[in-house]
Short mmCIF file of C-alpha atoms in Angstrom, two decimals:
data_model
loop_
_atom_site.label_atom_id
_atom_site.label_comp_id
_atom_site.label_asym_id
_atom_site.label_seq_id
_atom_site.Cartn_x
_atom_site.Cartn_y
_atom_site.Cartn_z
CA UNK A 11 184.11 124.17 168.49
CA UNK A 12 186.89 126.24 169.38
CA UNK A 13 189.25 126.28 172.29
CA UNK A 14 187.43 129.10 173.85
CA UNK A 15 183.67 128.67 172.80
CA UNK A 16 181.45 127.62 175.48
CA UNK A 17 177.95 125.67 175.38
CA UNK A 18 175.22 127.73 174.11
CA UNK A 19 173.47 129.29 177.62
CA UNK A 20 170.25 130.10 179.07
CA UNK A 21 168.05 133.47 177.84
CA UNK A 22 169.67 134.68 181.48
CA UNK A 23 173.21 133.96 180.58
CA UNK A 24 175.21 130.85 182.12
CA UNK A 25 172.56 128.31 183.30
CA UNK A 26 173.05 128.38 187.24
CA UNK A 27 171.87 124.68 188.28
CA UNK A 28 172.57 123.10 191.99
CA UNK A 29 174.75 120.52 189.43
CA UNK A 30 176.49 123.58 187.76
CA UNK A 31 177.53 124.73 191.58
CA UNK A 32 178.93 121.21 192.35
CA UNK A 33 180.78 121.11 188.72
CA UNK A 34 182.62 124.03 190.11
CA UNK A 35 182.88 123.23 193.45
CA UNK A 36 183.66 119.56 193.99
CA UNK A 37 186.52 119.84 191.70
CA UNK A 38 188.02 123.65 193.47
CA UNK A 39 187.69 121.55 196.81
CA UNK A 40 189.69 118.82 195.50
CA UNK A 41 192.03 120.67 194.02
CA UNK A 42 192.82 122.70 196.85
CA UNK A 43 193.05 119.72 198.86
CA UNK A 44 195.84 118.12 197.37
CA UNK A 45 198.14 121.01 199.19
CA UNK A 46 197.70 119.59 202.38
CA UNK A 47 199.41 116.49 201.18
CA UNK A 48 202.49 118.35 200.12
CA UNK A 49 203.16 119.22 204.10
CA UNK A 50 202.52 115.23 204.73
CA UNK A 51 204.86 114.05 202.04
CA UNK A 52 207.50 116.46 202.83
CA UNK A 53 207.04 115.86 206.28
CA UNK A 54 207.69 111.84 206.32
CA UNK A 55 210.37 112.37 203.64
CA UNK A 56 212.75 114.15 206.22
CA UNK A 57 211.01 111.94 209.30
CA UNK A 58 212.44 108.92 207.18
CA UNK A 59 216.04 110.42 207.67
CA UNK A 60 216.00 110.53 211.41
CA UNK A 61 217.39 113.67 212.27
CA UNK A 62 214.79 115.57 214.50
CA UNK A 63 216.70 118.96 213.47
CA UNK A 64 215.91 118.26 210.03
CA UNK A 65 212.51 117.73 210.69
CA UNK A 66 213.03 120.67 213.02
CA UNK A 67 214.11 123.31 209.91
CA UNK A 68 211.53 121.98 207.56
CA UNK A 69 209.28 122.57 210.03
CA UNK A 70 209.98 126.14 210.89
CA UNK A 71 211.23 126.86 207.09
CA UNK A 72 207.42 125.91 206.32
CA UNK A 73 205.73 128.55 208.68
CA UNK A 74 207.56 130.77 206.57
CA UNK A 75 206.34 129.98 203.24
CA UNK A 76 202.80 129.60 204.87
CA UNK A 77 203.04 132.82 205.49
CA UNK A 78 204.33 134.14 202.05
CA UNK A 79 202.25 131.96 199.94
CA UNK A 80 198.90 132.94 202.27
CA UNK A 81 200.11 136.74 202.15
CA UNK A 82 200.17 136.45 198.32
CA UNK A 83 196.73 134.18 197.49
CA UNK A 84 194.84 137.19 196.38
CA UNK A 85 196.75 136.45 192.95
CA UNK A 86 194.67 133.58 192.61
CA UNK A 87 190.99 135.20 193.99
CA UNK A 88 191.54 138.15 192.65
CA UNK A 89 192.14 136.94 188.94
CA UNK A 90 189.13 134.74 189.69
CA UNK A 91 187.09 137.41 189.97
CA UNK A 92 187.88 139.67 187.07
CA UNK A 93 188.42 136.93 184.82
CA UNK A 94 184.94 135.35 185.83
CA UNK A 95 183.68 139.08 184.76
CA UNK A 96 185.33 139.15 181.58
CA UNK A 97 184.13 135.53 180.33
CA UNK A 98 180.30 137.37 182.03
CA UNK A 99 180.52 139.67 179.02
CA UNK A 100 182.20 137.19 175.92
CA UNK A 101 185.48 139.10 176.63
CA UNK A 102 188.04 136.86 175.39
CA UNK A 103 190.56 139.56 174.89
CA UNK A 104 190.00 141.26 178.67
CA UNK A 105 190.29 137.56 179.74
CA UNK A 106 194.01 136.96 178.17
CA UNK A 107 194.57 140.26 179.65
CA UNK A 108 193.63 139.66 182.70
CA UNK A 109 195.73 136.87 182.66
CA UNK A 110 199.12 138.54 181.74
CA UNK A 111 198.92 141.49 184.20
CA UNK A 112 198.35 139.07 187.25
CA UNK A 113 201.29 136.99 185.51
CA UNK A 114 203.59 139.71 185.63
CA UNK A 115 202.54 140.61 189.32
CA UNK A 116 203.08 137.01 190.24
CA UNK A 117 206.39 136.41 188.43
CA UNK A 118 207.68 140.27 189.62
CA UNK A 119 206.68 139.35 193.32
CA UNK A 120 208.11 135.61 193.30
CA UNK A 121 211.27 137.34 191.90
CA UNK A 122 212.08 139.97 194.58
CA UNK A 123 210.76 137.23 197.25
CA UNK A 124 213.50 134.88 195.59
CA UNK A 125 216.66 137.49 195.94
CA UNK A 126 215.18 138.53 199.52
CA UNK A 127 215.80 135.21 200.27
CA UNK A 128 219.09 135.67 202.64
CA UNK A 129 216.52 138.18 204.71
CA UNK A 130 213.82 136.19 204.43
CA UNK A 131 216.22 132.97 206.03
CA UNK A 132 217.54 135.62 208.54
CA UNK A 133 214.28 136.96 209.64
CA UNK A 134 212.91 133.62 210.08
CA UNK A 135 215.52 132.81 212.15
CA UNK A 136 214.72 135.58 214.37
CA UNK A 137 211.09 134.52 214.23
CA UNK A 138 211.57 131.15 215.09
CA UNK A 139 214.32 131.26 217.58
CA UNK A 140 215.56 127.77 217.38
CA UNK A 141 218.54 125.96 218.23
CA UNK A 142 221.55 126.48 215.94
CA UNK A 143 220.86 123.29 213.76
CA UNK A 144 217.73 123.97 213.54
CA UNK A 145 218.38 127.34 212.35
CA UNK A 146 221.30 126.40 210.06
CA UNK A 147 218.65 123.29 208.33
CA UNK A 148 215.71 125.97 207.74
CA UNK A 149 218.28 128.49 206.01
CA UNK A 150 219.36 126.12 203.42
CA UNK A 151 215.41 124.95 203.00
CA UNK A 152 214.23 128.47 202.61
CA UNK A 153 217.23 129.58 200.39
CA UNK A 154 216.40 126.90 197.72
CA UNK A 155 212.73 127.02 198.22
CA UNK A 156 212.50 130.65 197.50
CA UNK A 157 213.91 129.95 193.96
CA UNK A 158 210.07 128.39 193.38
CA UNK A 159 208.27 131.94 194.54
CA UNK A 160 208.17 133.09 190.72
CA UNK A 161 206.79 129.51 189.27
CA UNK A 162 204.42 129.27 192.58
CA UNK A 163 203.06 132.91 192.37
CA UNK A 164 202.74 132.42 188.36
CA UNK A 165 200.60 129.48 188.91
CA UNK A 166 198.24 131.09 191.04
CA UNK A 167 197.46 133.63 188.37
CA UNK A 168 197.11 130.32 185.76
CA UNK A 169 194.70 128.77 188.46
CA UNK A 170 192.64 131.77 189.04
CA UNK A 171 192.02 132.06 185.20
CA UNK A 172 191.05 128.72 185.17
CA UNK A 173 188.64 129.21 188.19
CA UNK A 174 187.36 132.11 186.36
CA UNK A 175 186.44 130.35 183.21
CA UNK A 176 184.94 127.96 185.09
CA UNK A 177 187.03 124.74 183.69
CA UNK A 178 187.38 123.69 187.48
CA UNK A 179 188.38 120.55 186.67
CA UNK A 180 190.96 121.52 184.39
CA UNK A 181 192.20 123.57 187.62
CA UNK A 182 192.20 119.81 189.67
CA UNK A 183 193.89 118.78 186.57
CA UNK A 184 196.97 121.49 187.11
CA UNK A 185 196.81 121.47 190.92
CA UNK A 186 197.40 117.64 190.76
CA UNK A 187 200.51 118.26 188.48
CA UNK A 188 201.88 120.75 190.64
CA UNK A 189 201.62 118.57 193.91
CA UNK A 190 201.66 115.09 192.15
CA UNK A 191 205.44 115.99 190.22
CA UNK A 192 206.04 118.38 193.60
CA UNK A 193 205.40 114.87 195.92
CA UNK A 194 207.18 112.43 193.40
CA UNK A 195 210.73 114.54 193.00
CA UNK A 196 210.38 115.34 197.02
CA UNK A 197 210.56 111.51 197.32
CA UNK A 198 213.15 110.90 194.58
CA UNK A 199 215.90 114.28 195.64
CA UNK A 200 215.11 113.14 198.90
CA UNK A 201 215.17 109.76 199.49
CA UNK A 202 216.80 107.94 196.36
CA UNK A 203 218.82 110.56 195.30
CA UNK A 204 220.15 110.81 199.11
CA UNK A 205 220.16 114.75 198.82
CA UNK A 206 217.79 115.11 202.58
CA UNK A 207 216.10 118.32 203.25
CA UNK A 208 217.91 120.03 200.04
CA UNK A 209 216.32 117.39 198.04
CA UNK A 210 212.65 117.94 199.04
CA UNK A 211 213.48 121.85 198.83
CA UNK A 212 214.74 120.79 195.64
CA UNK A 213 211.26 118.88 194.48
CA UNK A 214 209.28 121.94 195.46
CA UNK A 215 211.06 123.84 192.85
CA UNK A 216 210.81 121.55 190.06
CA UNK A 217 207.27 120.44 190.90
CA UNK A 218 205.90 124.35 190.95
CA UNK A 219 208.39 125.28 187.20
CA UNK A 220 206.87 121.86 185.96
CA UNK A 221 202.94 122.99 186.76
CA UNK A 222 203.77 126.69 185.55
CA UNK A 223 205.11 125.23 182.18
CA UNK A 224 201.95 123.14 182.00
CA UNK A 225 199.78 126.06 183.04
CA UNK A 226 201.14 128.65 180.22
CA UNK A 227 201.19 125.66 177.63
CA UNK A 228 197.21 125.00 178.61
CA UNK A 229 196.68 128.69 178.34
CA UNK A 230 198.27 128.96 174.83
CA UNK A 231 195.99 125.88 173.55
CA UNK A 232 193.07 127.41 175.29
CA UNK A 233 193.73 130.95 173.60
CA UNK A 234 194.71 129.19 170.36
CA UNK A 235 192.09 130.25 168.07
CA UNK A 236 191.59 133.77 169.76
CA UNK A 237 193.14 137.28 169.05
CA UNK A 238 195.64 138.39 171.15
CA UNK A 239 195.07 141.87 173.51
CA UNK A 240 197.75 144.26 172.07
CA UNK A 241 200.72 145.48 175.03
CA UNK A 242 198.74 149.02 175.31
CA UNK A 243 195.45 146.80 176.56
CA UNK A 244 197.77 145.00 178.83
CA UNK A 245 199.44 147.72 180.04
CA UNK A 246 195.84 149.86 180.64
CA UNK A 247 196.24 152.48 183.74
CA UNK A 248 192.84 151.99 184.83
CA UNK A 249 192.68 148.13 184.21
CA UNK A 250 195.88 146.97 185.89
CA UNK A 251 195.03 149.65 188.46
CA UNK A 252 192.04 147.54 189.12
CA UNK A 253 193.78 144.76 189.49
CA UNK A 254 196.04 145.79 191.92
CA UNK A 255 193.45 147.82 194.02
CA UNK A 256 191.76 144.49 194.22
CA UNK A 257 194.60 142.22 195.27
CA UNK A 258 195.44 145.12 197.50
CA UNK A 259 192.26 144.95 199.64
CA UNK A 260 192.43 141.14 199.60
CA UNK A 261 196.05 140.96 201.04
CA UNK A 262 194.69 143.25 203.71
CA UNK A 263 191.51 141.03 204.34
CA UNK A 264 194.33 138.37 204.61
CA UNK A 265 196.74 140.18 207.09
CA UNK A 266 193.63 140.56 209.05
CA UNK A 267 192.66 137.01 209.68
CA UNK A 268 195.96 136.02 210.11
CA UNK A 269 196.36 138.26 212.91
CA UNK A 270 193.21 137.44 214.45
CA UNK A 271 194.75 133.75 214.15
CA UNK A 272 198.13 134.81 216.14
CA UNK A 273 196.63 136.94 219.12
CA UNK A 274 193.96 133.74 219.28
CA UNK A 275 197.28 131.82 219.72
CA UNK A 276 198.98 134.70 221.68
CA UNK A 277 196.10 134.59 224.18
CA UNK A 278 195.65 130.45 224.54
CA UNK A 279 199.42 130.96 225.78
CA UNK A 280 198.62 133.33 228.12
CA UNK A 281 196.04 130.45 229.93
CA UNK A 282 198.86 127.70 229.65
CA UNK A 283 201.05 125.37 227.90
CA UNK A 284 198.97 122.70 227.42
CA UNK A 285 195.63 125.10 226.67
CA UNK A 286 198.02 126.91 223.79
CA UNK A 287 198.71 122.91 222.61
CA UNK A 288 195.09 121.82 222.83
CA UNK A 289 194.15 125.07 221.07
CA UNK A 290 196.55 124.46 217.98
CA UNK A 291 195.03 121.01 217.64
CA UNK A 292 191.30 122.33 217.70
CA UNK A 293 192.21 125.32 215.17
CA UNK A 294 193.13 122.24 212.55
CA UNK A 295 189.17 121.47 212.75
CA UNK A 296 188.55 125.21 211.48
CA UNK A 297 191.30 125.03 208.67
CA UNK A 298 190.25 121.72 207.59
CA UNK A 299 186.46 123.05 207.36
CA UNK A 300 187.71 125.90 205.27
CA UNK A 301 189.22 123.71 203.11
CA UNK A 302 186.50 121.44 202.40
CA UNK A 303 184.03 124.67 202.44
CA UNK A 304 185.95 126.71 199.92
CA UNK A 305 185.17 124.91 196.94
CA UNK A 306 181.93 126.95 197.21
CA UNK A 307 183.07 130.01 198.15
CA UNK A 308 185.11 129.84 194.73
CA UNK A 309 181.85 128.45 192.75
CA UNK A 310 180.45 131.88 194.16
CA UNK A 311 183.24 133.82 192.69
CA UNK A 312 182.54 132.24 189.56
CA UNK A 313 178.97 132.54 189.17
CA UNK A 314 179.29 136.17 190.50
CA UNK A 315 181.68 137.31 188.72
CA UNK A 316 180.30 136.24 185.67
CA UNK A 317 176.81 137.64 186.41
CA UNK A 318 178.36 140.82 186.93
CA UNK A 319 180.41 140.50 183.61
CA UNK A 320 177.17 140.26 181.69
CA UNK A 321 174.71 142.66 184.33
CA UNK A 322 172.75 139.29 184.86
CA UNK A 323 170.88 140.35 187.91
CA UNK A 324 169.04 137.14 188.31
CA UNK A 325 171.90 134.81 187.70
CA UNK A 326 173.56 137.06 190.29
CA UNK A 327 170.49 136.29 193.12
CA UNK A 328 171.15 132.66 192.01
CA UNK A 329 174.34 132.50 192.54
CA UNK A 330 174.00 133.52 196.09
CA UNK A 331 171.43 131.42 197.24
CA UNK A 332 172.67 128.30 195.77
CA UNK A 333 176.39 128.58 196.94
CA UNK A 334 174.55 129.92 200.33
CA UNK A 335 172.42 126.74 200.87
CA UNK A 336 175.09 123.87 199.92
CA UNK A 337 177.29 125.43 201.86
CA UNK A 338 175.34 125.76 205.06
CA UNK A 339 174.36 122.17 204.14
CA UNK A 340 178.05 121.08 203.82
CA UNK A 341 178.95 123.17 207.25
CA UNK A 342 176.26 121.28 209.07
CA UNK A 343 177.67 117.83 207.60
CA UNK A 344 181.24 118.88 208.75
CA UNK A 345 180.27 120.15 212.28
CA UNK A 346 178.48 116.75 212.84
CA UNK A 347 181.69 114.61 211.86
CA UNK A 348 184.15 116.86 213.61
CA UNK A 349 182.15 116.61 216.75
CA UNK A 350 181.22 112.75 216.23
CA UNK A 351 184.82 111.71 215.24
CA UNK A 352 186.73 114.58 217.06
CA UNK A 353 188.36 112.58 219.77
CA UNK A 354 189.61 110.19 217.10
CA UNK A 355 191.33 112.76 215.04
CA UNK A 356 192.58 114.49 218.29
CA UNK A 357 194.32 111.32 219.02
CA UNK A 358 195.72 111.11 215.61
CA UNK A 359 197.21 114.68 216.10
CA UNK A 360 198.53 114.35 219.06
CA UNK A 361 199.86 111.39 221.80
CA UNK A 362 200.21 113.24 225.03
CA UNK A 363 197.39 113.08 227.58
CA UNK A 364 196.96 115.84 228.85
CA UNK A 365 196.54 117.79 225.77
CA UNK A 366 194.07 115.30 224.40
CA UNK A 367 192.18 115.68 227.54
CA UNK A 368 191.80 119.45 227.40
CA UNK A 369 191.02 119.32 223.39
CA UNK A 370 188.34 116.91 224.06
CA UNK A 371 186.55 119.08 226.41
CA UNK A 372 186.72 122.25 224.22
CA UNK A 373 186.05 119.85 221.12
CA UNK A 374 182.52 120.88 221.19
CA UNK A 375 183.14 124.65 220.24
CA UNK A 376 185.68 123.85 217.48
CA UNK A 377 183.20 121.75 215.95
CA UNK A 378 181.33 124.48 216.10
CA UNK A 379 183.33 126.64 213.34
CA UNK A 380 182.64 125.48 209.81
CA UNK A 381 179.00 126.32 211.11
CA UNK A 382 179.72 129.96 211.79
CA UNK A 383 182.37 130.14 209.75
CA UNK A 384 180.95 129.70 206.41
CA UNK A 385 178.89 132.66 205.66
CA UNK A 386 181.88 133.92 206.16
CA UNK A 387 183.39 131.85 203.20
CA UNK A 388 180.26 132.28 201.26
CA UNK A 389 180.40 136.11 201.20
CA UNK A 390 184.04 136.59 200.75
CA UNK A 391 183.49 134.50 197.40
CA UNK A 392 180.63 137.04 196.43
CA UNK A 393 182.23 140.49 197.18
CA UNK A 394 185.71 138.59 195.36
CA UNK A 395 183.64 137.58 192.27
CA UNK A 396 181.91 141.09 192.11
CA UNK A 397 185.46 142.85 192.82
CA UNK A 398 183.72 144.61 196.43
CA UNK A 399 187.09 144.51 197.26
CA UNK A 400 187.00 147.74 199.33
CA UNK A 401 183.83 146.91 201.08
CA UNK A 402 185.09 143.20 201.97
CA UNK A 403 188.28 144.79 203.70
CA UNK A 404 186.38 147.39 206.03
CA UNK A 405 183.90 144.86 206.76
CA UNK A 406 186.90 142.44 208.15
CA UNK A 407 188.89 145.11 209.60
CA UNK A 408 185.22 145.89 211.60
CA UNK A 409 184.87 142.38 212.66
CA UNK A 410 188.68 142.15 213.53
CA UNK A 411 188.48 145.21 215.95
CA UNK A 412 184.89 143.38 217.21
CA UNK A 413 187.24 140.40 217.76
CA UNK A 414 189.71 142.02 219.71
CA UNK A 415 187.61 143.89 221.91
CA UNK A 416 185.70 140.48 222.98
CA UNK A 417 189.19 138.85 223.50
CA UNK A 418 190.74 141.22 225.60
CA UNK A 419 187.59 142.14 227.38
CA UNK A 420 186.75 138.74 228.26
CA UNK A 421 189.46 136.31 228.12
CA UNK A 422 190.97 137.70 231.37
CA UNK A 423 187.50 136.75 233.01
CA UNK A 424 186.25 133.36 231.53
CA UNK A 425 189.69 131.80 229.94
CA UNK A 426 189.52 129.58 227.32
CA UNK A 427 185.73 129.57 226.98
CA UNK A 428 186.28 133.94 226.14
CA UNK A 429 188.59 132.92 223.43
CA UNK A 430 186.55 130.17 221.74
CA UNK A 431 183.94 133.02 221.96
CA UNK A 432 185.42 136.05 220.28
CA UNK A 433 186.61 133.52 217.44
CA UNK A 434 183.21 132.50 216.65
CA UNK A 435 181.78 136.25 217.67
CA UNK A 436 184.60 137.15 214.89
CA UNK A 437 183.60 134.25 211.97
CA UNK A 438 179.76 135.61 212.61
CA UNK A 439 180.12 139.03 212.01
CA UNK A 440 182.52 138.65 208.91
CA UNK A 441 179.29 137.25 207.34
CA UNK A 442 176.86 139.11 208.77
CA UNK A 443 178.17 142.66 208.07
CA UNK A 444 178.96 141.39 204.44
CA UNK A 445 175.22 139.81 203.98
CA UNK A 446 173.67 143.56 205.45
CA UNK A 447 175.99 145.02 202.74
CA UNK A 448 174.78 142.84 200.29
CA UNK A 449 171.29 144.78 198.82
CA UNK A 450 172.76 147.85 198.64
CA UNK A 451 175.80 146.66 196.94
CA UNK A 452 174.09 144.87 193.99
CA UNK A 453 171.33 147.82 193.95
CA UNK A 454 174.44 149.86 192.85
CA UNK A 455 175.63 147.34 190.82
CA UNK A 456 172.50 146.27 188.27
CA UNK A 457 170.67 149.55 188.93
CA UNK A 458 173.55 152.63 189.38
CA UNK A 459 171.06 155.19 188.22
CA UNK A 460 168.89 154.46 190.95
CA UNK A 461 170.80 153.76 193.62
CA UNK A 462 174.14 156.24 193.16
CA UNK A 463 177.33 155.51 192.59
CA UNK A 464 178.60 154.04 195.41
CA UNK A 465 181.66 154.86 196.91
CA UNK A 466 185.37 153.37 196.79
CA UNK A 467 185.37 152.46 200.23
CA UNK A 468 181.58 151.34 200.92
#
């Protein structure tokens, strides 16, 4: 068996199993946990040199690449998607393809990001609006960093491949070099090689170049025995115009729910110091739950995307209800532990009293989130995997404005309680309006004569 031939499949196409969901989605979890522990590792690194404006620039030269990297993740959904499609219809050419034009997006991107770095540094300063050493430490962190942006934004487009094929635990593989060598030469620059903050800035770099060497060499093996798409495939109007149309409509999705995240901030401010405080700790319950929940939205990509690929209605239907159920199951689970171990974790995350008082008694409501969150998730995954990418951005730019309304509307009258509200009145309808959407969308899909052609922007 070659590098690229895949176990013989069911009369419906790839056999769809509750222990083919978890093959994808136990490993994409994992995976995409080990980023976390970048932040950690870094983080107790600089602590270790005890210089609290150290700690202070890593800190705020972090937000920033938050922001970047989150801004640019619909490289690795996005290639997800199509390449899931491709591998739907035996398309080993469209796959490699696939492949190359998200490479050249990524590496294009991470290069401009790199030489914006000076305005990058200076605009975070701006954002930040720290004290001069502060300032002066997350300059020099964000100036090296940024040389990673083109290895970092490369790997995405190797992991969404990956993802797409379905070799999720090849992805876990990758991930774990990326953050394993990222972690070990943060820890040797750092702290043995006595270079401090430059050093860990320094591991980044080297961790993300060593992973994106790994990732092309694993793509070359895994391509080995296969043709190669001439430039004039690559280089299709209407294919890379696809692609970009896609990661277009996800990068707005994404600008959407990060601003729904900042005026959610913006308003617990409003209430108070230590309401904004309590707030930032109970928002770590939803991005943990999202975490540990999108391991399925991804196996939904997957399975999607490759129905699609091969107009497997059935597979499709599948897909859905599997991902649908374990991940309700999993949200139940998760609600359950945040709310029975809450105050326990609050404690961890924070040693002042009064803040732990205040997150306890909204603990409830945060726990609360992967619940109504993860339809959500679940949806995003299938509209990704089927490349609905117009009809997933209305449908979030709808529930954003729904969000916005409640929060202003209501937070003025019933506080904290409002806000807790909208978010969840915000999660709900994100999954809701892309679940009504859902018939006619694959009605369109496996049966166009029938049902039309729908349009761009449905």
């Amino acid at each position: 068996m070659t590098a690229i031939d895949r176990p013989a499949s069911g009369s419906d196409g790839l056999p769809l199993t509750h222990r083919a969901v978890f093959a994808v989605a136990l490993p994409t979890t994992l995976a995409f946990m080990t980023t976390p522990l970048i932040g950690i590792v870094d983080t107790a690194v600089v602590g270790r040199l005890g210089d609290a404006v150290l700690l202070g620039g890593l800190a705020a030269g972090a937000i920033v690449f938050d922001l970047v990297f989150g801004t640019f993740n619909f490289l690795r959904s996005g290639t997800t998607g199509l390449v899931a499609q491709a591998s739907g219809r035996d398309d080993a050419l469209e796959e490699q393809a696939v492949l190359v034009r998200a490479l050249m997006i990524g590496v294009a991107c991470g290069l401009l990001i790199a030489f914006a770095a000076p305005l990058i540094a200076w605009a975070g300063r701006i954002f930040i609006g720290a004290e001069p050493g502060v300032s002066a430490a997350m300059t020099d962190y964000i100036l090296i960093r940024a040389l990673s942006t083109p290895f970092a934004l490369g790997n995405y487009a190797l992991l969404g491949t990956l993802l797409g094929r379905g070799q999720s635990g090849t992805a876990l593989g990758l991930q774990i070099v990326v953050n394993g060598s990222n972690i070990v030469l943060s820890i040797l620059f750092g702290l043995v090689f006595g270079w401090g903050l430059e050093g860990v800035a320094w591991g980044t770099v080297a961790g993300e170049a060593i992973g994106f060497a790994a990732g092309v060499a694993l793509m070359a093996w895994t391509y080995g025995g296969a043709a190669r798409p001439s430039l004039a495939r690559i280089m299709d109007r209407p294919a890379f115009g696809r692609l970009l149309a896609l990661n277009r409509d996800i990068m707005i999705r994404t600008f959407a729910l990060l601003t729904a995240f900042a005026l959610f901030t913006r308003a617990g401010a409003g209430i108070g110091t230590v309401q904004l405080a309590a707030n930032a700790v109970l928002l770590n319950f939803f991005l943990l739950g999202g975490y540990l929940l999108d391991g399925f939205a991804t196996a939904a990509e997957r399975f999607v995307g490759h129905a699609v690929g091969g107009g497997r209605r059935a597979t499709f239907v599948q897909a859905v209800k599997l991902t649908a159920l374990w991940g309700f199951i999993f949200s139940f689970a998760l609600a359950a532990l945040f709310y029975l171990s809450g105050e326990a974790l609050i404690a961890l995350m924070t040693t002042a009293p009064d803040v732990r008082q205040v997150a306890g008694l909204w603990l409830p409501l945060a726990a609360l989130t992967p619940i109504t969150g993860v339809l959500a998730f679940q949806m995003d995954g299938v509209f990704i995997g089927a490349t609905w990418g117009a009809a997933m951005r209305n449908r979030m730019l709808v529930s954003l404005a729904l969000f916005v309304a409640a929060l202003f509307m209501f937070t003025p009258l019933y506080g904290n309680a409002a806000l807790w509200a909208s978010l969840h009145l915000f999660l709900l309808a994100r999954g809701l309006l892309l679940l009504a959407a859902l018939p006619g969308r694959m009605e369109s899909e496996f049966n166009p004569a029938k049902a039309g052609s729908p349009s761009p922007s449905s």
